[in-house]
């Protein structure tokens, strides 16, 4: 049985005391964390990954992100993460001072998961983190299923793809054979191979698989 990587909470805050406090809080709820002293450090971690993090994260994750930091701001990092397409798989919770609340509200409207004003309630923050991790898990599963489907599609021959397209239109084997000018038996063989490669057992299941993607 494959062991899935454990959820990870990333912390990007220029104050070490804040990162340490958050790490301790998360440990108390049995959550792993990794801290970064700047937005640049976090982005450098992404850039260092194979494919610049194209298939990352591969386990549920979220980012606790300070709005104001020296150098690149938390808001600027958030925008760059959105450009990378990480909005769903890496939910962002902004940590804000009172003066940054309007900025954080604006970020939430543009796709951030939430914002928490300092000083924050420990339990309320970790509750939101756990909710964000659930959203991340669903997004990663959807991305992986899409990738698996694309891989299966790539294994189809041109003829199998032709047969598949007619199968999902609801055509019977005889009509498919007439349209492609092949024998019914050949249609049956291609149809069986399509089902096997796409890991489905019926035309309805095949149609649902392609529609959901």
XYZ file of C-alpha atoms in Angstrom:
213
model
C 0.000 0.000 0.000
C 1.311 3.445 -0.943
C 1.879 5.817 1.945
C 0.694 9.316 1.187
C 2.861 12.233 2.317
C 1.628 13.969 5.447
C -0.142 17.344 5.326
C 2.145 20.362 5.601
C 1.491 23.902 6.769
C 3.895 26.484 5.369
C 4.632 29.624 7.373
C 5.930 32.762 5.669
C 6.552 35.534 8.215
C 9.636 37.706 8.703
C 9.360 37.516 12.505
C 11.051 34.401 13.857
C 9.116 34.590 17.112
C 5.851 34.420 15.160
C 7.041 31.449 13.086
C 8.153 29.617 16.231
C 4.850 30.285 17.996
C 2.867 29.087 14.989
C 5.019 25.969 14.648
C 4.464 25.132 18.323
C 0.711 25.711 17.967
C 0.500 23.445 14.941
C 2.561 20.726 16.644
C 0.055 20.786 19.491
C -2.563 19.713 16.937
C -0.191 17.188 15.335
C 0.378 19.238 12.204
C 3.756 19.531 10.504
C 5.023 22.949 9.471
C 7.911 24.552 7.617
C 8.888 28.178 8.114
C 10.217 30.812 5.719
C 11.567 34.224 6.715
C 10.491 35.916 3.491
C 8.265 35.591 0.452
C 11.415 35.272 -1.653
C 12.551 32.259 0.381
C 9.228 30.520 -0.139
C 9.242 31.180 -3.875
C 12.846 29.974 -4.092
C 11.730 26.685 -2.524
C 9.134 26.315 -5.281
C 11.591 27.214 -8.031
C 14.058 24.617 -6.758
C 11.552 21.791 -7.152
C 11.533 19.638 -10.313
C 9.430 21.314 -12.979
C 9.324 24.427 -10.767
C 6.647 22.791 -8.637
C 4.256 22.031 -11.506
C 2.810 18.977 -9.708
C 3.193 20.436 -6.249
C 1.912 20.042 -3.614
C 1.478 16.271 -3.673
C 0.008 16.218 -0.156
C -2.528 18.519 1.507
C -0.923 21.883 2.215
C -1.739 25.467 3.076
C 0.216 28.668 3.550
C 0.021 31.049 6.511
C 1.254 34.261 4.937
C 2.079 37.576 6.581
C 0.739 40.515 4.587
C 3.642 42.870 5.357
C 7.216 41.638 4.973
C 10.453 43.306 3.885
C 11.106 42.824 0.174
C 8.287 41.016 -1.599
C 5.028 41.485 0.280
C 2.721 38.643 1.176
C 0.171 40.035 -1.250
C 2.703 39.996 -4.106
C 3.606 36.378 -3.308
C -0.075 35.478 -3.258
C -0.532 36.961 -6.737
C 2.428 34.950 -8.029
C 1.057 31.754 -6.500
C -2.252 32.429 -8.245
C -0.372 32.810 -11.539
C 1.195 29.382 -10.920
C -2.289 27.893 -10.609
C -1.883 27.008 -6.919
C -5.033 28.755 -5.704
C -6.941 25.553 -4.878
C -4.171 23.113 -3.967
C -2.389 25.622 -1.690
C -5.027 27.681 0.150
C -3.593 30.898 1.608
C -4.529 32.262 5.020
C -3.238 35.800 5.507
C -1.923 36.917 8.888
C -2.693 40.604 9.256
C -2.247 43.539 11.559
C -5.262 45.777 12.100
C -4.191 48.203 9.376
C -3.907 45.407 6.814
C -7.471 44.123 7.149
C -8.811 45.937 4.039
C -5.920 44.520 2.003
C -6.603 41.019 3.315
C -10.323 41.304 2.576
C -9.468 42.306 -0.991
C -7.170 39.268 -1.289
C -9.942 36.951 -0.087
C -12.159 38.318 -2.846
C -9.413 37.394 -5.318
C -9.126 33.817 -4.094
C -7.334 33.732 -0.744
C -8.894 31.249 1.667
C -9.169 33.597 4.670
C -7.357 36.136 6.809
C -6.693 36.129 10.532
C -6.010 39.318 12.443
C -3.178 39.428 14.982
C -3.391 38.670 17.847
C -5.396 35.638 16.806
C -7.312 32.905 18.600
C -5.190 29.754 18.534
C -8.100 27.351 18.195
C -9.887 29.408 15.548
C -6.709 29.660 13.468
C -5.965 25.918 13.574
C -9.594 25.142 12.765
C -9.279 27.245 9.612
C -5.955 25.583 8.788
C -7.571 22.155 8.999
C -10.418 23.302 6.743
C -7.889 24.677 4.251
C -6.050 21.332 4.261
C -9.302 19.549 3.396
C -9.810 21.841 0.406
C -6.213 21.232 -0.664
C -6.704 17.468 -0.441
C -9.762 17.584 -2.700
C -7.963 19.801 -5.238
C -4.930 17.505 -5.337
C -7.120 14.424 -5.820
C -8.938 16.146 -8.701
C -5.623 17.150 -10.315
C -4.240 13.635 -9.988
C -7.391 12.075 -11.453
C -7.195 14.485 -14.391
C -3.568 13.524 -14.952
C -4.386 9.819 -14.817
C -7.196 10.277 -17.329
C -4.928 12.216 -19.696
C -2.334 9.442 -19.439
C -4.939 6.807 -20.273
C -6.201 8.863 -23.207
C -2.655 9.105 -24.556
C -2.460 5.298 -24.639
C -5.396 5.028 -27.051
C -4.690 4.427 -30.722
C -6.324 6.706 -33.308
C -8.863 3.994 -34.163
C -9.656 3.354 -30.489
C -10.224 7.083 -30.051
C -12.612 7.094 -33.021
C -14.560 4.174 -31.585
C -14.610 5.792 -28.128
C -16.068 9.027 -29.514
C -18.884 7.128 -31.193
C -19.498 4.944 -28.125
C -20.040 7.988 -25.904
C -22.485 9.323 -28.491
C -24.575 6.237 -27.763
C -24.114 4.467 -31.103
C -24.545 0.700 -31.220
C -21.675 -1.455 -32.414
C -23.390 -2.064 -35.796
C -23.745 1.662 -36.463
C -20.151 2.295 -35.401
C -19.004 -0.458 -37.756
C -20.979 1.056 -40.642
C -19.674 4.555 -39.969
C -16.019 3.469 -39.751
C -16.347 0.850 -42.472
C -15.035 -1.943 -40.255
C -16.547 -5.186 -38.989
C -18.707 -5.399 -35.884
C -16.178 -7.797 -34.411
C -13.419 -5.221 -34.875
C -15.590 -2.626 -33.151
C -16.092 -5.016 -30.240
C -12.332 -5.519 -29.911
C -11.603 -1.786 -29.990
C -14.447 -1.081 -27.587
C -13.089 -3.650 -25.103
C -9.604 -2.153 -25.352
C -10.951 1.361 -24.772
C -12.787 0.214 -21.659
C -9.684 -1.569 -20.403
C -7.333 1.356 -21.016
C -9.732 3.920 -19.562
C -10.467 1.619 -16.606
C -14.252 1.674 -17.033
C -16.854 -1.065 -17.345
C -19.608 0.619 -19.378
C -20.323 3.352 -21.916
C -22.135 5.326 -19.227
C -19.108 5.171 -16.938
C -16.871 6.235 -19.833
C -19.130 9.185 -20.647
C -19.172 10.284 -17.006
C -15.393 10.063 -16.814
C -14.899 12.264 -19.853
C -17.638 14.706 -18.859
C -16.307 15.187 -15.326
C -12.941 16.209 -16.695
